[in-house]
Structure formats: structure tokens, C-alpha cells
CSV table of C-alpha atoms and ligand atoms in Angstrom, one decimal:
chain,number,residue,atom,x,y,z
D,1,UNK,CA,4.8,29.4,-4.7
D,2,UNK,CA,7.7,27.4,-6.1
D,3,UNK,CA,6.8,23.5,-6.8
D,4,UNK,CA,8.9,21.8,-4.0
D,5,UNK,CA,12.4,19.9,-5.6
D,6,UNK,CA,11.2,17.2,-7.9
D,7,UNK,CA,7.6,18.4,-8.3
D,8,UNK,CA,8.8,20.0,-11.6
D,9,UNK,CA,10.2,16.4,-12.8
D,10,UNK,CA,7.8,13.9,-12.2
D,11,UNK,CA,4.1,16.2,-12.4
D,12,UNK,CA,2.0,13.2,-12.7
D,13,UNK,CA,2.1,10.2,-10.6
D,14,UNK,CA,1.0,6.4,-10.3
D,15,UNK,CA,0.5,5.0,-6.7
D,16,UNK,CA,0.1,0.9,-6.4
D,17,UNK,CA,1.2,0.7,-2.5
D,18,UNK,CA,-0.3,2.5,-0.1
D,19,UNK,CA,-1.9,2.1,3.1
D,20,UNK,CA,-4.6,4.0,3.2
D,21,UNK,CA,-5.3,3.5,7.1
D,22,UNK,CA,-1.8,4.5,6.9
D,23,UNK,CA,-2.3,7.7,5.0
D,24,UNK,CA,-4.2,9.8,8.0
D,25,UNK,CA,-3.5,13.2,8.4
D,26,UNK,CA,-1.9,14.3,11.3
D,27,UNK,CA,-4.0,17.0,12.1
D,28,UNK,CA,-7.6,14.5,11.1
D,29,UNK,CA,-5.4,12.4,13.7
D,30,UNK,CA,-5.7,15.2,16.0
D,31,UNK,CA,-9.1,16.5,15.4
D,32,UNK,CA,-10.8,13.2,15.6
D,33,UNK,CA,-9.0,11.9,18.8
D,34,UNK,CA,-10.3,14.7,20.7
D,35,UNK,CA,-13.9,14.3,19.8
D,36,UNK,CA,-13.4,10.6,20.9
D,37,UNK,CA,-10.9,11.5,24.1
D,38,UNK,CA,-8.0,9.2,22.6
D,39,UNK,CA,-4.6,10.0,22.7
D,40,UNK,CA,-5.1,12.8,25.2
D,41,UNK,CA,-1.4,13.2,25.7
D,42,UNK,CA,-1.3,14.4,22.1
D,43,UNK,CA,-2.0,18.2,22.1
D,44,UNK,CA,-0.1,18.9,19.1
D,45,UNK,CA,1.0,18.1,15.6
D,46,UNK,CA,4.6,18.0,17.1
D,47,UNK,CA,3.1,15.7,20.3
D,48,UNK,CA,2.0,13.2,17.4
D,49,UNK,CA,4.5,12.8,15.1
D,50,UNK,CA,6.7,12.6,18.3
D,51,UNK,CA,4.7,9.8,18.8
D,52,UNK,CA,4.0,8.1,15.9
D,53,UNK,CA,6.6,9.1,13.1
D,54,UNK,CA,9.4,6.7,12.5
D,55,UNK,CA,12.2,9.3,12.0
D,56,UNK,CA,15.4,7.0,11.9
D,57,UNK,CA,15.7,3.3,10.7
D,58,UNK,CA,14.2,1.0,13.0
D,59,UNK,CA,11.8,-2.5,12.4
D,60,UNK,CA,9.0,-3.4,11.1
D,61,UNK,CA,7.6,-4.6,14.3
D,62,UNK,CA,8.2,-0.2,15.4
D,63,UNK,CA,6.2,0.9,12.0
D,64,UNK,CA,3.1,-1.9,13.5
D,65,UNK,CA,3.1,-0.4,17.0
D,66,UNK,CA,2.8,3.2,15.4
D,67,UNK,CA,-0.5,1.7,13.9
D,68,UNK,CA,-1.7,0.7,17.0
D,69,UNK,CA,-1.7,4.0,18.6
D,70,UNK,CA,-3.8,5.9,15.8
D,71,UNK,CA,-6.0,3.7,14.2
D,72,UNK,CA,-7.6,3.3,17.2
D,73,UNK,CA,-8.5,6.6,16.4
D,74,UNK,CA,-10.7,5.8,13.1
D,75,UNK,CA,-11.2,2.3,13.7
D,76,UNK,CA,-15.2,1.9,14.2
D,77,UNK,CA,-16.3,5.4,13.8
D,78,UNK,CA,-18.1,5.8,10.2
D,79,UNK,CA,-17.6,9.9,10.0
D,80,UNK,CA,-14.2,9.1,10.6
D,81,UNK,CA,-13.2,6.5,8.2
D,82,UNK,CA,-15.3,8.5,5.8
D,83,UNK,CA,-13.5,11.4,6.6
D,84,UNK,CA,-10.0,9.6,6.2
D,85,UNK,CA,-10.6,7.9,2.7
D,86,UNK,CA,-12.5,11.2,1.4
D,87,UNK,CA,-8.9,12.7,2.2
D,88,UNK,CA,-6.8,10.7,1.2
D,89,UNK,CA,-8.7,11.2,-2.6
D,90,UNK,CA,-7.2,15.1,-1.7
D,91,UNK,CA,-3.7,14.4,-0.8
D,92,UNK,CA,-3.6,12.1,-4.1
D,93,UNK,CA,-4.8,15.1,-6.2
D,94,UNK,CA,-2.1,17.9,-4.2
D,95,UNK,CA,1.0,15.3,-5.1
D,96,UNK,CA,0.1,15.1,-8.7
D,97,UNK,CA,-1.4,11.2,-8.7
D,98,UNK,CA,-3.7,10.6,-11.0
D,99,UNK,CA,-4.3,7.0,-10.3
D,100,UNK,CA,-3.6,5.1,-6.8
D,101,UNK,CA,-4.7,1.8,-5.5
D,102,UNK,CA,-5.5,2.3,-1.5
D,103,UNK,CA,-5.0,-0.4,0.5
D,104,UNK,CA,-6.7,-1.5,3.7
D,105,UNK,CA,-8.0,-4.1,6.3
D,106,UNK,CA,-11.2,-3.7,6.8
D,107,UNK,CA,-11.0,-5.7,9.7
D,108,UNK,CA,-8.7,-3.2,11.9
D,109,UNK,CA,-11.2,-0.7,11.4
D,110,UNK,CA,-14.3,-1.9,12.0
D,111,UNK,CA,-15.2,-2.9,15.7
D,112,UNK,CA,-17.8,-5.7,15.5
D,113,UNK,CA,-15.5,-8.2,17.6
D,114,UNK,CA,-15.7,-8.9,21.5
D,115,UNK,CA,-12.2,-7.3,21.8
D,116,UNK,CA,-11.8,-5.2,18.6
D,117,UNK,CA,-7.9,-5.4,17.8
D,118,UNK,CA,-7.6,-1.2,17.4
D,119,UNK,CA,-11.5,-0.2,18.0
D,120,UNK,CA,-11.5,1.4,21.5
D,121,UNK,CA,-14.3,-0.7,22.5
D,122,UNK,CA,-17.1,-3.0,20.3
D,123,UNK,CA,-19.9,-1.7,18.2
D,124,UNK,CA,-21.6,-2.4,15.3
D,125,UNK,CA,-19.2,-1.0,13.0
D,126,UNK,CA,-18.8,-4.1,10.5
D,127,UNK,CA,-16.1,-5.1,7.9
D,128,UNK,CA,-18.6,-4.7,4.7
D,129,UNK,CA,-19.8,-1.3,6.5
D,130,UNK,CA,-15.9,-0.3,6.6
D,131,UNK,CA,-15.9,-1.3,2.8
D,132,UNK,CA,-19.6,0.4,2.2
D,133,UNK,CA,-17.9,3.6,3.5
D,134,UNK,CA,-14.5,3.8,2.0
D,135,UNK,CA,-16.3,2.9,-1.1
D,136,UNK,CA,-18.8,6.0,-1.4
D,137,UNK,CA,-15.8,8.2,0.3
D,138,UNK,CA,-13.2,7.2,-2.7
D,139,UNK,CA,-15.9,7.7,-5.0
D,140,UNK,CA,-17.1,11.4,-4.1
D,141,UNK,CA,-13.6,12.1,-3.5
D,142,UNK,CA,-12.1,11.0,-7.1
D,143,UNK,CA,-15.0,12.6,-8.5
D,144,UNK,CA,-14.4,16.3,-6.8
D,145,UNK,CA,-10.3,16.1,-7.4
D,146,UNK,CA,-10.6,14.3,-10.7
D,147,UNK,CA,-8.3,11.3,-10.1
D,148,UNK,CA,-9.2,7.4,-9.8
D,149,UNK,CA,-8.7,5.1,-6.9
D,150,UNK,CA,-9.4,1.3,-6.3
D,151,UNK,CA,-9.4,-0.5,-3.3
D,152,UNK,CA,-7.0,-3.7,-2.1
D,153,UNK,CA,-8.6,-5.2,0.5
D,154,UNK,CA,-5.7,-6.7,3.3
D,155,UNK,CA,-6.1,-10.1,4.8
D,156,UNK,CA,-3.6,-10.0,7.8
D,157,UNK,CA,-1.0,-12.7,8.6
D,158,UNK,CA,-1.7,-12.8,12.1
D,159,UNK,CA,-5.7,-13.1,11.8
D,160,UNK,CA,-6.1,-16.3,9.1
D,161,UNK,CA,-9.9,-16.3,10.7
D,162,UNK,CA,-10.8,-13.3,8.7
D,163,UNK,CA,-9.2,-14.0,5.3
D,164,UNK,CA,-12.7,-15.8,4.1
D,165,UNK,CA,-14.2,-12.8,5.0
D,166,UNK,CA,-12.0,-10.7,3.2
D,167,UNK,CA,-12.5,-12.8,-0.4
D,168,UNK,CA,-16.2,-12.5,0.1
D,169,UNK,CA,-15.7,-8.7,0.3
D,170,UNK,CA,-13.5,-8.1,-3.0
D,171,UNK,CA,-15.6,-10.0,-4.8
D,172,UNK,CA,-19.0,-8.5,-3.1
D,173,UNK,CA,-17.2,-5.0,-4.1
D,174,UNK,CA,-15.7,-5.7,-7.1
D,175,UNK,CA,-17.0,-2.3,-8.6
D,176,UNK,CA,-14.4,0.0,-6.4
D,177,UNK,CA,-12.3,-3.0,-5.4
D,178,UNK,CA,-9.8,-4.8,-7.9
D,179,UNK,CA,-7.6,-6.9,-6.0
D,180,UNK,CA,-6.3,-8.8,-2.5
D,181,UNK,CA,-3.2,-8.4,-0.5
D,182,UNK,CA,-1.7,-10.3,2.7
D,183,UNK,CA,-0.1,-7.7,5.1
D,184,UNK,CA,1.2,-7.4,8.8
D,185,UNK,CA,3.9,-9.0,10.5
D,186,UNK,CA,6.4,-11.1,7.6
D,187,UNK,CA,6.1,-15.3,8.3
D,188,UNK,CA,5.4,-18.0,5.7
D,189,UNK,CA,2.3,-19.7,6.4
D,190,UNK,CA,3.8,-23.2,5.9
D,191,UNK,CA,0.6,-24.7,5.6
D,192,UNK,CA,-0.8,-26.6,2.8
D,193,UNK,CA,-2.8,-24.4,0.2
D,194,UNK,CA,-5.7,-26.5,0.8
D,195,UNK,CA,-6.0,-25.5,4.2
D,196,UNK,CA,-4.3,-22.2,4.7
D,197,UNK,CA,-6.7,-19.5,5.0
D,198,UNK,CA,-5.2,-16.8,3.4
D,199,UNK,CA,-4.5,-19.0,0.3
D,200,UNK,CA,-7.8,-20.0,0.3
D,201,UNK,CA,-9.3,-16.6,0.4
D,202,UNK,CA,-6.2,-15.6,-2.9
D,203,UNK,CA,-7.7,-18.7,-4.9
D,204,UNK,CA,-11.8,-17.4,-4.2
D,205,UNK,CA,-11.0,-14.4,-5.1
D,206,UNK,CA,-8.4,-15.4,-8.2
D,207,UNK,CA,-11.3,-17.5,-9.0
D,208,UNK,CA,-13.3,-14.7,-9.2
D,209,UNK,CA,-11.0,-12.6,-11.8
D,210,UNK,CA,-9.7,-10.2,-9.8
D,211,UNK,CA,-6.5,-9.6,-8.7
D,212,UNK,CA,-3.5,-10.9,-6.3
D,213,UNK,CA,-0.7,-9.2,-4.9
D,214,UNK,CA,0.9,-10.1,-1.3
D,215,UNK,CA,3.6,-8.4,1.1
D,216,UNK,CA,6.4,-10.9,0.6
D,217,UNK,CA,10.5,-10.8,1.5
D,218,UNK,CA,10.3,-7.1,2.6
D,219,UNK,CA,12.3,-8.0,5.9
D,220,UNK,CA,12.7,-11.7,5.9
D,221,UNK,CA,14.1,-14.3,3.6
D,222,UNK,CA,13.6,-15.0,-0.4
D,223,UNK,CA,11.2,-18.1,0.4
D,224,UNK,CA,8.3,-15.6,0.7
D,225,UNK,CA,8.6,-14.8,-2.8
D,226,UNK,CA,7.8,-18.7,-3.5
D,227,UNK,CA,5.3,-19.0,-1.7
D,228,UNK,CA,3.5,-15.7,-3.0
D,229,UNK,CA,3.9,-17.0,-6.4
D,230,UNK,CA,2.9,-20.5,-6.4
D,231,UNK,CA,0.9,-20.6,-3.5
D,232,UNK,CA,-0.6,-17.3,-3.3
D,233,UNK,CA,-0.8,-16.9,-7.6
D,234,UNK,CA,-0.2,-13.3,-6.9
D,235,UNK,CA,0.8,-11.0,-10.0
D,236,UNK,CA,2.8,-8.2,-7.8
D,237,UNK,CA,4.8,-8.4,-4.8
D,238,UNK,CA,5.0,-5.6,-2.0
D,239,UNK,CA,8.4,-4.9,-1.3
D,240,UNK,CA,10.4,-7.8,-2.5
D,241,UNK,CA,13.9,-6.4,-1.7
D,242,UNK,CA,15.0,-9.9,-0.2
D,243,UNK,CA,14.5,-11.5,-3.5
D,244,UNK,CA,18.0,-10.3,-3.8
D,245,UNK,CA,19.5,-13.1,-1.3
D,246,UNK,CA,18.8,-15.5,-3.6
D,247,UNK,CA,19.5,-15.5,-7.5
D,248,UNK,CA,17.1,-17.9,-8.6
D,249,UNK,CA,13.9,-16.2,-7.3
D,250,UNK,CA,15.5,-13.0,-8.5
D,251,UNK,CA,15.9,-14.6,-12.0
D,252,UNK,CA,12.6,-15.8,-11.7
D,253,UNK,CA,11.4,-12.6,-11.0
D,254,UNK,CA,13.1,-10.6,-13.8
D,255,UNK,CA,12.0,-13.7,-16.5
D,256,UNK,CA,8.3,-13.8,-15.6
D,257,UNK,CA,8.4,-9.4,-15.2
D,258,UNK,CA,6.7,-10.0,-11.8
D,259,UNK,CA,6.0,-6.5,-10.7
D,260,UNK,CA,7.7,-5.3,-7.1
D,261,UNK,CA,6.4,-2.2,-5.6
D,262,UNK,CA,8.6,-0.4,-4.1
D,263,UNK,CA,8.7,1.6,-1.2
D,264,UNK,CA,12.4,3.2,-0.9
D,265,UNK,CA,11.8,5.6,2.4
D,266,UNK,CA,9.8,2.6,4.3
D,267,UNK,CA,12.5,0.1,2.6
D,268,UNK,CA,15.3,2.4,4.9
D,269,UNK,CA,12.7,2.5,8.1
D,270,UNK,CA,11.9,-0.9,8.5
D,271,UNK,CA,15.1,-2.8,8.1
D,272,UNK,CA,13.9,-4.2,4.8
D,273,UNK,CA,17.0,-2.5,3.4
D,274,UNK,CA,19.2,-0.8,5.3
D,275,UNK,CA,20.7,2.4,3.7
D,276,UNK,CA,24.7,1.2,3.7
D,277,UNK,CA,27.6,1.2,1.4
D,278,UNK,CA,26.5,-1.8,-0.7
D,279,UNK,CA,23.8,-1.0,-3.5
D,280,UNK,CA,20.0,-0.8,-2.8
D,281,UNK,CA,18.0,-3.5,-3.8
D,282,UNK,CA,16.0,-0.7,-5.7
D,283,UNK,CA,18.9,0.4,-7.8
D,284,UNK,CA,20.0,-3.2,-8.6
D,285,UNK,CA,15.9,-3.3,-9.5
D,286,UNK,CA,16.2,-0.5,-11.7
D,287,UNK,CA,19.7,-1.4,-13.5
D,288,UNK,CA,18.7,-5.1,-14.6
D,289,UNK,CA,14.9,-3.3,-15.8
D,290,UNK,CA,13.3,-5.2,-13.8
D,291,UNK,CA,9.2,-4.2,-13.1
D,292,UNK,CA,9.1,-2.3,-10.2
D,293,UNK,CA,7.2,1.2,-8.8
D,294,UNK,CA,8.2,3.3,-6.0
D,295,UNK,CA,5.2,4.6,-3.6
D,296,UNK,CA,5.0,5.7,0.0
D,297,UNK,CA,3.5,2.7,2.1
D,298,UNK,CA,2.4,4.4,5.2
D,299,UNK,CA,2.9,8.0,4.9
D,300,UNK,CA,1.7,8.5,8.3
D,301,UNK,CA,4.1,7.2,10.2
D,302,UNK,CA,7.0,8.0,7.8
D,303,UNK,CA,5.4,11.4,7.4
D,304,UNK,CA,6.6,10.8,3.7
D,305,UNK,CA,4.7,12.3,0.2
D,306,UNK,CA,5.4,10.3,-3.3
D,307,UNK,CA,7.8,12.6,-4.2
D,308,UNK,CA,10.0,12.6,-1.2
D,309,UNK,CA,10.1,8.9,-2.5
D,310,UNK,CA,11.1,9.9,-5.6
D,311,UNK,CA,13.8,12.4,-4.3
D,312,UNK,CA,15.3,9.0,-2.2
D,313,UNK,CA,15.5,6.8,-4.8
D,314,UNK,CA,17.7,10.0,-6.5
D,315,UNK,CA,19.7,9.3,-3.5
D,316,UNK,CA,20.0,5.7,-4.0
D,317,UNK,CA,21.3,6.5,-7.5
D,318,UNK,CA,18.3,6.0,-9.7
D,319,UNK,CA,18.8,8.3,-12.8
D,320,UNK,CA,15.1,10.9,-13.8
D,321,UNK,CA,14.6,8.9,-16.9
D,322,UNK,CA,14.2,5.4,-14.3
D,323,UNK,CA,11.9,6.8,-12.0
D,324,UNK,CA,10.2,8.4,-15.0
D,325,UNK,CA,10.4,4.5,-16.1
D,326,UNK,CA,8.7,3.1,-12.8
D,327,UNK,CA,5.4,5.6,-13.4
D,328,UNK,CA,5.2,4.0,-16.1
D,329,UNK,CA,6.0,-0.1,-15.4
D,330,UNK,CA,3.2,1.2,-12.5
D,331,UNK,CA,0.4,2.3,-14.4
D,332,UNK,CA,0.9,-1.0,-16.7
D,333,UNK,CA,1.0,-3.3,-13.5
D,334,UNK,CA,-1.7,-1.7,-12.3
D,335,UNK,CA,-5.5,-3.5,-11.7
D,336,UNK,CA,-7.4,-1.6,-14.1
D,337,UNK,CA,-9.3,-3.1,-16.9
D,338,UNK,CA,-7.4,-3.1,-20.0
D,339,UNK,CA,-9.0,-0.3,-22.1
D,340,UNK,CA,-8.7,1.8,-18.3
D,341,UNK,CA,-4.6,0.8,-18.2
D,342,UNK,CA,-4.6,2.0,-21.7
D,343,UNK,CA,-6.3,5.4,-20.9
D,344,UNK,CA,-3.7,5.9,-18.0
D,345,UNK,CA,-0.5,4.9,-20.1
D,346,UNK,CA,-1.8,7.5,-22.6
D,347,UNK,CA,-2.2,10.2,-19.8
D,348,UNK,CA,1.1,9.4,-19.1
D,349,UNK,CA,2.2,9.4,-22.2
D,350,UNK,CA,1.2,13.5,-22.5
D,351,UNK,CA,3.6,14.5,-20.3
D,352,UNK,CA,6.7,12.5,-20.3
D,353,UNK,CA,6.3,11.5,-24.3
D,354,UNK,CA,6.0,7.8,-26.1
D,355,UNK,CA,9.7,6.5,-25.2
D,356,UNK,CA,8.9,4.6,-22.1
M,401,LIG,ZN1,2.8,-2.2,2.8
């Protein structure tokens, strides 16, 4: 069969921004719901993406309700989460990446809580079992499709009462899990570090040595940014296309090589930066060199692979030797341990040469 456009460019991949409870298969979606009876409406693959793909540019607050109809699906069921991270080691391997970084709250799916927030009803499906089980899936599954994945665990804006939680868990896995995020609907805190939860649970686990990276200024204004860096002490930023509204934090950005993942088909679907006339935050990224990867977010619901990423930062104007560029500012801003970074830059390094 013919590789698929772009395949033949970019063979081997880096992933840093992913959400791996937003990485289900469609047709796992499927099978899984009907063993449980959930989404009964949904007969087909056509039924579900009808349902849950995000096909034209919409919010961000759309992409979140999407969630809410499938993860339901995993959420609290051990095969099932088992079954989803065991895959998503697959899908890695069919795209070409070599190393990835899967996100996830371990919260949304486990159902230990009077009213579970996607579980259909409560059980005694904990956070640290959600982690115990993702854990052993990522590891059997890098080790049958030769790859590597580590875990970022999610706090969630909305939920400050797990965030504690979530620290105790990175550092409890720190083995398969390297770092920490902040995710879910875009709002500063606004509270004092000393009392914010979620910046409490970034300086435990900062504390700890491993690593920091939030969702910040995807859809709302450059303040995020601040607040992720001197607040938050994070060392990557998800998104970060709004750092553009203000020239400073951009600056400040570019001078201190703060790495942005980007997400360029999410970027268009959630408003964070509408496809127009003017230039893409992502191009104006890649012409001043500043640090930044491009990944797929939540290929679920933008029924997206890396390289259809790769294809629309093409679009945006990014030239083959930039995205070539970004594998490589990702697999240096990635979490690995030094001497592990080193052995990824050099796999690199075999297929796309020494120039980067
Ligand atoms: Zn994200």
C-alpha cells in the first residue's frame, strides 16, 4: 500500500500532547458501549463520529461535551481502560511515534465518588487503580510495538479537590509517570499560591523532581501564561497561541525557550486560533524559532492522526525542514531523563541527519 501524503516525510514521530482518554478508538468506543448498554443510539462508526467528532470550528466548551458522551464509556471499567491505553501503545507504533507522553485524569475515569463526573454509576474503581492499570497497559504495550510512553497525570481546573490527590499519584508512580498538567475548561485561578490547590499539587510534585507543564492561553487571554510560569513553575505550555496578544509574555517566552506544544487541527476546532487571513500563531511560532511541537490533543473527537497534523501546519505555511525542526525541539522538551532524551535525539538523528 502507498504511505498516505506525508508519511514518506516525517517516518518517525515525537508526541508530548495528547490525551489519551482522548485517543479511544471509535470502534473500542463501540464495542465497549454495547457490553455496558451506553450510547445505545450509536449503532455505527458513522452514528459516533456523528456524535462525537468536531468536524468544523466550534469551542472548546463543544470539544468537553464530546468527552462527556464517551468516556462514560471507559470511565470505571478496568478491561476497558486497560484495553484503551494498551491501544493507544498500537496506534503510536502504526503513525510512526516512537516516543509520546499520554496524558490523562485519573479522576474522570475512575468511579469511586457518590456521583462519578463520567462513571455511569459508583464503584470501586479508584484513581491509583486508574493509574495501576494504565501503567501495566503502557508498559506491555510499548514492549510488544517497541515504542516508549510516559504518563502526565491531569489535575482539572474545575475539580481543585482532587489536585492533592493527583501530586501524590505522580510522585507514587514516578516509574511510568514523569510529569503534571492542569487541563479542562481555561480560567486563572486567582488565588494565592499558598492556597490554590492546583499550585500546591505543581510545587509537591516540583518538589519531588519531576516535571510541570499546564494548559495555559489556548482560548483565553496571555495572563495564563504568567501564572503557569511563576505560579505553576511549569517548563512547557499546552497550546499557548494567545501568548501572541501580548508581546512581553511572547518575549518572554522566546528568551527563556519555554516549550509550547502545539496542537494545529484542535488549535482551528476550538477557537484557540481561528483559521483566517492573518497568520497562525503556529507559523509566527515557527518563523521567530521559537520551541514548540505539534501533536494531536484529542484525536477522538477531531478524528485526527499526527500526520494529518503535520499536513495542517503545511497548510498554515510551515516549510518540511520546520516541522522536521519541531520532532526534534519535542524530543529535547520532552520528560525523559537526560541519557533517555539523548537516546531519542540520536534515533532522530538516523533519519532526518545531524542538522537540527
Ligand atoms: Zn490538551
Amino acid at each position: 500500500m502507498a504511505p498516505q501524503p506525508g508519511e514518506a516525510e516525517f517516518p518517525l514521530k515525537v508526541e508530548l500532547h495528547v490525551h489519551m482518554d482522548g485517543a479511544a478508538r471509535h470502534q473500542t468506543i463501540l464495542d465497549v458501549a454495547a457490553t455496558r448498554g451506553l450510547i445505545p443510539h450509536c449503532k455505527t462508526i458513522q452514528d459516533l463520529k456523528q456524535e462525537i467528532v468536531v468536524s468544523k470550528p466550534s469551542t472548546l466548551d463543544r470539544l468537553l461535551h464530546s468527552f462527556a458522551t464517551f468516556v462514560p464509556v471507559f470511565a470505571g471499567n478496568r478491561d476497558a481502560v486497560y484495553r484503551l491505553a494498551y491501544e493507544f501503545c498500537e496506534d503510536c507504533a502504526l503513525q510512526g511515534i516512537t516516543y509520546a507522553e499520554a496524558r490523562f485524569s485519573p479522576h474522570l475515569l475512575a468511579n469511586t465518588f457518590e456521583k462519578p463526573v463520567y462513571a455511569p454509576e459508583p464503584g470501586n474503581f479508584s484513581p491509583r487503580d486508574v493509574v495501576t492499570t494504565v501503567s501495566e497497559a503502557l508498559k506491555q504495550g510499548a514492549l510488544d510495538f517497541n515504542i516508549k510512553v510516559k504518563e502526565i497525570l491531569c489535575c482539572i481546573r474545575n475539580f481543585p479537590e482532587w489536585s492533592l490527590e493527583v501530586a501524590g499519584l505522580c510522585r507514587e508512580f514516578r516509574d511510568s509517570v514523569v510529569a503534571i498538567d492542569v487541563a479542562g475548561p481555561e480560567f486563572l485561578s486567582g488565588m494565592d499560591p499558598t492556597q490554590c490547590p492546583h499550585k500546591l499539587a505543581f510545587k509537591e510534585v516540583e518538589i519531588a523532581g519531576l516535571h510541570r507543564t499546564a494548559h495555559a492561553s489556548e482560548v483565553t487571554s496571555s495572563e495564563m501564561i504568567y501564572e503557569a510560569l511563576d505560579e505553576y513553575h511549569v517548563e512547557r505550555i499546552g497550546h499557548g497561541y494567545r501568548s501572541l496578544d501580548c508581546e512581553k509574555v511572547y518575549q518572554r517566552l522566546l528568551k527563556e525557550g519555554i516549550h509550547l506544544e502545539t496542537c494545529p487541527i484542535s488549535s482551528v476546532f476550538t477557537g484557540g486560533a481561528p483559521n483566517g487571513k492573518v497568520i497562525h500563531p503556529i507559523l509566527r511560532f515557527a518563523e521567530d524559532k521559537a520551541n514548540f511541537s505539534l501533536n494531536t490533543d484529542d484525536p477522538t473527537v477531531l478524528d485526527n492522526t499526527l500526520t494529518d497534523d503535520y499536513l495542517t501546519a503545511k497548510e498554515f505555511g510551515l516549510s518540511d525542514d520546520q516541522i522536521t525542526q519541531s520532532i526534534f525541539n519535542a524530543a529535547r522538551s520532552s520528560f525523559l531523563p537526560d541519557e533517555e532524551k539523548r537516546l531519542l535525539v540520536s534515533e532522530l538523528v538516523t533519519v532526518y541527519g545531524d542538522q537540527w
